[in-house]
Amino acid sequence: QVQLAESGGGLVQAGGSLRLSCAPSRGVFYRYAMGWFRQVPGREREFVAAISWSGGVTYYASSVKGRFTFSRDKSKNTGYLQMNTLKPEDTAVYYCAAGPVVVTNYTSWDTWGQGTQVTVSS
């Protein structure tokens, strides 16, 4: 089975930037979309961004549009989430996901990483 691993989280001040990476730790993607979701304790996992398997089409939640950029290197089977102008409300555990189609419902994605913590201080 495909397993994912996220990296790049950390602590930054408001207005700073982070770049998250997502790559399979086991298995490969075959024409799979990739997505980023985030979650804070007591709240439902929230859609952040997604990209088609080819990398040609991207989708963003309104809360991050214009600040976050999702790209994909197919040769490396790796997705990147560039997060700029970070806000305290971006603080969450960020999860990478893979699935057959791009959807905003987290329950429709097949495979997940274990998450990486992003903390944005005021």
mmCIF file with all atom_site columns, N, CA and C in Angstrom, residues 29-73:
data_model
loop_
_atom_site.group_PDB
_atom_site.id
_atom_site.type_symbol
_atom_site.label_atom_id
_atom_site.label_alt_id
_atom_site.label_comp_id
_atom_site.label_asym_id
_atom_site.label_entity_id
_atom_site.label_seq_id
_atom_site.pdbx_PDB_ins_code
_atom_site.Cartn_x
_atom_site.Cartn_y
_atom_site.Cartn_z
_atom_site.occupancy
_atom_site.B_iso_or_equiv
_atom_site.pdbx_formal_charge
_atom_site.auth_seq_id
_atom_site.auth_comp_id
_atom_site.auth_asym_id
_atom_site.auth_atom_id
_atom_site.pdbx_PDB_model_num
ATOM 1   N N  . PHE A 1 29 ? 2.561   6.697  -6.749  1.00 0.00 ? 29 PHE A N  1
ATOM 2   C CA . PHE A 1 29 ? 1.314   7.270  -7.243  1.00 0.00 ? 29 PHE A CA 1
ATOM 3   C C  . PHE A 1 29 ? 1.168   6.941  -8.721  1.00 0.00 ? 29 PHE A C  1
ATOM 4   N N  . TYR A 1 30 ? -0.017  6.580  -9.120  1.00 0.00 ? 30 TYR A N  1
ATOM 5   C CA . TYR A 1 30 ? -0.318  6.378  -10.526 1.00 0.00 ? 30 TYR A CA 1
ATOM 6   C C  . TYR A 1 30 ? -1.559  7.192  -10.861 1.00 0.00 ? 30 TYR A C  1
ATOM 7   N N  . ARG A 1 31 ? -1.335  8.317  -11.473 1.00 0.00 ? 31 ARG A N  1
ATOM 8   C CA . ARG A 1 31 ? -2.400  9.224  -11.876 1.00 0.00 ? 31 ARG A CA 1
ATOM 9   C C  . ARG A 1 31 ? -3.331  9.541  -10.700 1.00 0.00 ? 31 ARG A C  1
ATOM 10  N N  . TYR A 1 32 ? -2.726  9.808  -9.569  1.00 0.00 ? 32 TYR A N  1
ATOM 11  C CA . TYR A 1 32 ? -3.452  10.173 -8.371  1.00 0.00 ? 32 TYR A CA 1
ATOM 12  C C  . TYR A 1 32 ? -3.367  11.669 -8.137  1.00 0.00 ? 32 TYR A C  1
ATOM 13  N N  . ALA A 1 33 ? -4.471  12.241 -7.718  1.00 0.00 ? 33 ALA A N  1
ATOM 14  C CA . ALA A 1 33 ? -4.449  13.606 -7.236  1.00 0.00 ? 33 ALA A CA 1
ATOM 15  C C  . ALA A 1 33 ? -3.792  13.646 -5.854  1.00 0.00 ? 33 ALA A C  1
ATOM 16  N N  . MET A 1 34 ? -3.285  14.802 -5.496  1.00 0.00 ? 34 MET A N  1
ATOM 17  C CA . MET A 1 34 ? -2.727  15.008 -4.167  1.00 0.00 ? 34 MET A CA 1
ATOM 18  C C  . MET A 1 34 ? -3.441  16.176 -3.514  1.00 0.00 ? 34 MET A C  1
ATOM 19  N N  . GLY A 1 35 ? -3.566  16.101 -2.220  1.00 0.00 ? 35 GLY A N  1
ATOM 20  C CA . GLY A 1 35 ? -4.243  17.154 -1.497  1.00 0.00 ? 35 GLY A CA 1
ATOM 21  C C  . GLY A 1 35 ? -3.567  17.459 -0.181  1.00 0.00 ? 35 GLY A C  1
ATOM 22  N N  . TRP A 1 36 ? -3.809  18.664 0.306   1.00 0.00 ? 36 TRP A N  1
ATOM 23  C CA . TRP A 1 36 ? -3.387  19.080 1.638   1.00 0.00 ? 36 TRP A CA 1
ATOM 24  C C  . TRP A 1 36 ? -4.625  19.428 2.453   1.00 0.00 ? 36 TRP A C  1
ATOM 25  N N  . PHE A 1 37 ? -4.648  18.908 3.652   1.00 0.00 ? 37 PHE A N  1
ATOM 26  C CA . PHE A 1 37 ? -5.692  19.216 4.617   1.00 0.00 ? 37 PHE A CA 1
ATOM 27  C C  . PHE A 1 37 ? -5.027  19.633 5.921   1.00 0.00 ? 37 PHE A C  1
ATOM 28  N N  . ARG A 1 38 ? -5.772  20.309 6.759   1.00 0.00 ? 38 ARG A N  1
ATOM 29  C CA . ARG A 1 38 ? -5.243  20.685 8.056   1.00 0.00 ? 38 ARG A CA 1
ATOM 30  C C  . ARG A 1 38 ? -6.301  20.473 9.123   1.00 0.00 ? 38 ARG A C  1
ATOM 31  N N  . GLN A 1 39 ? -5.836  20.287 10.341  1.00 0.00 ? 39 GLN A N  1
ATOM 32  C CA . GLN A 1 39 ? -6.742  19.988 11.425  1.00 0.00 ? 39 GLN A CA 1
ATOM 33  C C  . GLN A 1 39 ? -6.199  20.523 12.739  1.00 0.00 ? 39 GLN A C  1
ATOM 34  N N  . VAL A 1 40 ? -7.087  21.097 13.518  1.00 0.00 ? 40 VAL A N  1
ATOM 35  C CA . VAL A 1 40 ? -6.767  21.521 14.870  1.00 0.00 ? 40 VAL A CA 1
ATOM 36  C C  . VAL A 1 40 ? -7.617  20.693 15.824  1.00 0.00 ? 40 VAL A C  1
ATOM 37  N N  . PRO A 1 41 ? -7.189  20.540 17.071  1.00 0.00 ? 41 PRO A N  1
ATOM 38  C CA . PRO A 1 41 ? -7.956  19.716 18.009  1.00 0.00 ? 41 PRO A CA 1
ATOM 39  C C  . PRO A 1 41 ? -9.399  20.182 18.140  1.00 0.00 ? 41 PRO A C  1
ATOM 40  N N  . GLY A 1 42 ? -10.309 19.215 18.094  1.00 0.00 ? 42 GLY A N  1
ATOM 41  C CA . GLY A 1 42 ? -11.716 19.504 18.264  1.00 0.00 ? 42 GLY A CA 1
ATOM 42  C C  . GLY A 1 42 ? -12.428 19.983 17.024  1.00 0.00 ? 42 GLY A C  1
ATOM 43  N N  . ARG A 1 43 ? -11.728 20.073 15.909  1.00 0.00 ? 43 ARG A N  1
ATOM 44  C CA . ARG A 1 43 ? -12.345 20.530 14.675  1.00 0.00 ? 43 ARG A CA 1
ATOM 45  C C  . ARG A 1 43 ? -12.176 19.491 13.579  1.00 0.00 ? 43 ARG A C  1
ATOM 46  N N  . GLU A 1 44 ? -13.050 19.567 12.599  1.00 0.00 ? 44 GLU A N  1
ATOM 47  C CA . GLU A 1 44 ? -13.011 18.648 11.471  1.00 0.00 ? 44 GLU A CA 1
ATOM 48  C C  . GLU A 1 44 ? -11.824 18.967 10.571  1.00 0.00 ? 44 GLU A C  1
ATOM 49  N N  . ARG A 1 45 ? -11.287 17.940 9.957   1.00 0.00 ? 45 ARG A N  1
ATOM 50  C CA . ARG A 1 45 ? -10.194 18.134 9.016   1.00 0.00 ? 45 ARG A CA 1
ATOM 51  C C  . ARG A 1 45 ? -10.663 19.015 7.862   1.00 0.00 ? 45 ARG A C  1
ATOM 52  N N  . GLU A 1 46 ? -9.867  20.022 7.541   1.00 0.00 ? 46 GLU A N  1
ATOM 53  C CA . GLU A 1 46 ? -10.250 21.073 6.620   1.00 0.00 ? 46 GLU A CA 1
ATOM 54  C C  . GLU A 1 46 ? -9.439  21.003 5.333   1.00 0.00 ? 46 GLU A C  1
ATOM 55  N N  . PHE A 1 47 ? -10.123 21.131 4.212   1.00 0.00 ? 47 PHE A N  1
ATOM 56  C CA . PHE A 1 47 ? -9.455  21.180 2.926   1.00 0.00 ? 47 PHE A CA 1
ATOM 57  C C  . PHE A 1 47 ? -8.623  22.447 2.796   1.00 0.00 ? 47 PHE A C  1
ATOM 58  N N  . VAL A 1 48 ? -7.416  22.298 2.274   1.00 0.00 ? 48 VAL A N  1
ATOM 59  C CA . VAL A 1 48 ? -6.521  23.422 2.056   1.00 0.00 ? 48 VAL A CA 1
ATOM 60  C C  . VAL A 1 48 ? -6.235  23.629 0.576   1.00 0.00 ? 48 VAL A C  1
ATOM 61  N N  . ALA A 1 49 ? -5.759  22.585 -0.082  1.00 0.00 ? 49 ALA A N  1
ATOM 62  C CA . ALA A 1 49 ? -5.374  22.695 -1.483  1.00 0.00 ? 49 ALA A CA 1
ATOM 63  C C  . ALA A 1 49 ? -5.308  21.315 -2.098  1.00 0.00 ? 49 ALA A C  1
ATOM 64  N N  . ALA A 1 50 ? -5.394  21.263 -3.415  1.00 0.00 ? 50 ALA A N  1
ATOM 65  C CA . ALA A 1 50 ? -5.281  19.999 -4.128  1.00 0.00 ? 50 ALA A CA 1
ATOM 66  C C  . ALA A 1 50 ? -4.698  20.252 -5.504  1.00 0.00 ? 50 ALA A C  1
ATOM 67  N N  . ILE A 1 51 ? -4.148  19.206 -6.083  1.00 0.00 ? 51 ILE A N  1
ATOM 68  C CA . ILE A 1 51 ? -3.554  19.299 -7.405  1.00 0.00 ? 51 ILE A CA 1
ATOM 69  C C  . ILE A 1 51 ? -3.856  18.023 -8.167  1.00 0.00 ? 51 ILE A C  1
ATOM 70  N N  . SER A 1 52 ? -4.114  18.170 -9.464  1.00 0.00 ? 52 SER A N  1
ATOM 71  C CA . SER A 1 52 ? -4.366  17.012 -10.295 1.00 0.00 ? 52 SER A CA 1
ATOM 72  C C  . SER A 1 52 ? -3.096  16.180 -10.439 1.00 0.00 ? 52 SER A C  1
ATOM 73  N N  . TRP A 1 53 ? -3.251  14.963 -10.911 1.00 0.00 ? 53 TRP A N  1
ATOM 74  C CA . TRP A 1 53 ? -2.097  14.073 -11.019 1.00 0.00 ? 53 TRP A CA 1
ATOM 75  C C  . TRP A 1 53 ? -1.026  14.639 -11.938 1.00 0.00 ? 53 TRP A C  1
ATOM 76  N N  . SER A 1 54 ? -1.437  15.362 -12.984 1.00 0.00 ? 54 SER A N  1
ATOM 77  C CA . SER A 1 54 ? -0.479  15.938 -13.922 1.00 0.00 ? 54 SER A CA 1
ATOM 78  C C  . SER A 1 54 ? 0.154   17.221 -13.406 1.00 0.00 ? 54 SER A C  1
ATOM 79  N N  . GLY A 1 55 ? -0.431  17.802 -12.393 1.00 0.00 ? 55 GLY A N  1
ATOM 80  C CA . GLY A 1 55 ? 0.038   19.076 -11.885 1.00 0.00 ? 55 GLY A CA 1
ATOM 81  C C  . GLY A 1 55 ? -0.490  20.273 -12.642 1.00 0.00 ? 55 GLY A C  1
ATOM 82  N N  . GLY A 1 56 ? -1.385  20.035 -13.592 1.00 0.00 ? 56 GLY A N  1
ATOM 83  C CA . GLY A 1 56 ? -1.868  21.109 -14.431 1.00 0.00 ? 56 GLY A CA 1
ATOM 84  C C  . GLY A 1 56 ? -3.019  21.909 -13.863 1.00 0.00 ? 56 GLY A C  1
ATOM 85  N N  . VAL A 1 57 ? -3.707  21.374 -12.879 1.00 0.00 ? 57 VAL A N  1
ATOM 86  C CA . VAL A 1 57 ? -4.871  22.030 -12.298 1.00 0.00 ? 57 VAL A CA 1
ATOM 87  C C  . VAL A 1 57 ? -4.729  22.019 -10.787 1.00 0.00 ? 57 VAL A C  1
ATOM 88  N N  . THR A 1 58 ? -4.893  23.166 -10.185 1.00 0.00 ? 58 THR A N  1
ATOM 89  C CA . THR A 1 58 ? -4.817  23.286 -8.736  1.00 0.00 ? 58 THR A CA 1
ATOM 90  C C  . THR A 1 58 ? -6.091  23.900 -8.184  1.00 0.00 ? 58 THR A C  1
ATOM 91  N N  . TYR A 1 59 ? -6.364  23.606 -6.924  1.00 0.00 ? 59 TYR A N  1
ATOM 92  C CA . TYR A 1 59 ? -7.538  24.100 -6.225  1.00 0.00 ? 59 TYR A CA 1
ATOM 93  C C  . TYR A 1 59 ? -7.111  24.564 -4.841  1.00 0.00 ? 59 TYR A C  1
ATOM 94  N N  . TYR A 1 60 ? -7.727  25.637 -4.375  1.00 0.00 ? 60 TYR A N  1
ATOM 95  C CA . TYR A 1 60 ? -7.373  26.193 -3.080  1.00 0.00 ? 60 TYR A CA 1
ATOM 96  C C  . TYR A 1 60 ? -8.619  26.589 -2.306  1.00 0.00 ? 60 TYR A C  1
ATOM 97  N N  . ALA A 1 61 ? -8.549  26.382 -1.014  1.00 0.00 ? 61 ALA A N  1
ATOM 98  C CA . ALA A 1 61 ? -9.572  26.934 -0.152  1.00 0.00 ? 61 ALA A CA 1
ATOM 99  C C  . ALA A 1 61 ? -9.486  28.457 -0.186  1.00 0.00 ? 61 ALA A C  1
ATOM 100 N N  . SER A 1 62 ? -10.626 29.104 -0.036  1.00 0.00 ? 62 SER A N  1
ATOM 101 C CA . SER A 1 62 ? -10.642 30.561 -0.100  1.00 0.00 ? 62 SER A CA 1
ATOM 102 C C  . SER A 1 62 ? -9.761  31.193 0.975   1.00 0.00 ? 62 SER A C  1
ATOM 103 N N  . SER A 1 63 ? -9.603  30.514 2.087   1.00 0.00 ? 63 SER A N  1
ATOM 104 C CA . SER A 1 63 ? -8.826  31.052 3.188   1.00 0.00 ? 63 SER A CA 1
ATOM 105 C C  . SER A 1 63 ? -7.329  31.120 2.893   1.00 0.00 ? 63 SER A C  1
ATOM 106 N N  . VAL A 1 64 ? -6.862  30.358 1.906   1.00 0.00 ? 64 VAL A N  1
ATOM 107 C CA . VAL A 1 64 ? -5.433  30.326 1.603   1.00 0.00 ? 64 VAL A CA 1
ATOM 108 C C  . VAL A 1 64 ? -5.118  30.796 0.192   1.00 0.00 ? 64 VAL A C  1
ATOM 109 N N  . LYS A 1 65 ? -6.126  31.008 -0.619  1.00 0.00 ? 65 LYS A N  1
ATOM 110 C CA . LYS A 1 65 ? -5.900  31.422 -2.001  1.00 0.00 ? 65 LYS A CA 1
ATOM 111 C C  . LYS A 1 65 ? -5.119  32.730 -2.045  1.00 0.00 ? 65 LYS A C  1
ATOM 112 N N  . GLY A 1 66 ? -4.105  32.741 -2.888  1.00 0.00 ? 66 GLY A N  1
ATOM 113 C CA . GLY A 1 66 ? -3.245  33.903 -3.005  1.00 0.00 ? 66 GLY A CA 1
ATOM 114 C C  . GLY A 1 66 ? -2.050  33.869 -2.085  1.00 0.00 ? 66 GLY A C  1
ATOM 115 N N  . ARG A 1 67 ? -2.072  33.000 -1.087  1.00 0.00 ? 67 ARG A N  1
ATOM 116 C CA . ARG A 1 67 ? -0.962  32.882 -0.147  1.00 0.00 ? 67 ARG A CA 1
ATOM 117 C C  . ARG A 1 67 ? -0.233  31.548 -0.286  1.00 0.00 ? 67 ARG A C  1
ATOM 118 N N  . PHE A 1 68 ? -0.964  30.491 -0.592  1.00 0.00 ? 68 PHE A N  1
ATOM 119 C CA . PHE A 1 68 ? -0.385  29.155 -0.703  1.00 0.00 ? 68 PHE A CA 1
ATOM 120 C C  . PHE A 1 68 ? -0.318  28.750 -2.169  1.00 0.00 ? 68 PHE A C  1
ATOM 121 N N  . THR A 1 69 ? 0.708   27.996 -2.511  1.00 0.00 ? 69 THR A N  1
ATOM 122 C CA . THR A 1 69 ? 0.872   27.483 -3.861  1.00 0.00 ? 69 THR A CA 1
ATOM 123 C C  . THR A 1 69 ? 1.227   26.007 -3.802  1.00 0.00 ? 69 THR A C  1
ATOM 124 N N  . PHE A 1 70 ? 0.471   25.199 -4.506  1.00 0.00 ? 70 PHE A N  1
ATOM 125 C CA . PHE A 1 70 ? 0.672   23.761 -4.548  1.00 0.00 ? 70 PHE A CA 1
ATOM 126 C C  . PHE A 1 70 ? 1.311   23.405 -5.888  1.00 0.00 ? 70 PHE A C  1
ATOM 127 N N  . SER A 1 71 ? 2.429   22.729 -5.849  1.00 0.00 ? 71 SER A N  1
ATOM 128 C CA . SER A 1 71 ? 3.085   22.256 -7.051  1.00 0.00 ? 71 SER A CA 1
ATOM 129 C C  . SER A 1 71 ? 3.427   20.783 -6.893  1.00 0.00 ? 71 SER A C  1
ATOM 130 N N  . ARG A 1 72 ? 3.780   20.164 -7.998  1.00 0.00 ? 72 ARG A N  1
ATOM 131 C CA . ARG A 1 72 ? 4.053   18.732 -7.977  1.00 0.00 ? 72 ARG A CA 1
ATOM 132 C C  . ARG A 1 72 ? 5.176   18.403 -8.940  1.00 0.00 ? 72 ARG A C  1
ATOM 133 N N  . ASP A 1 73 ? 6.102   17.608 -8.475  1.00 0.00 ? 73 ASP A N  1
ATOM 134 C CA . ASP A 1 73 ? 7.181   17.104 -9.302  1.00 0.00 ? 73 ASP A CA 1
ATOM 135 C C  . ASP A 1 73 ? 6.886   15.638 -9.565  1.00 0.00 ? 73 ASP A C  1
#
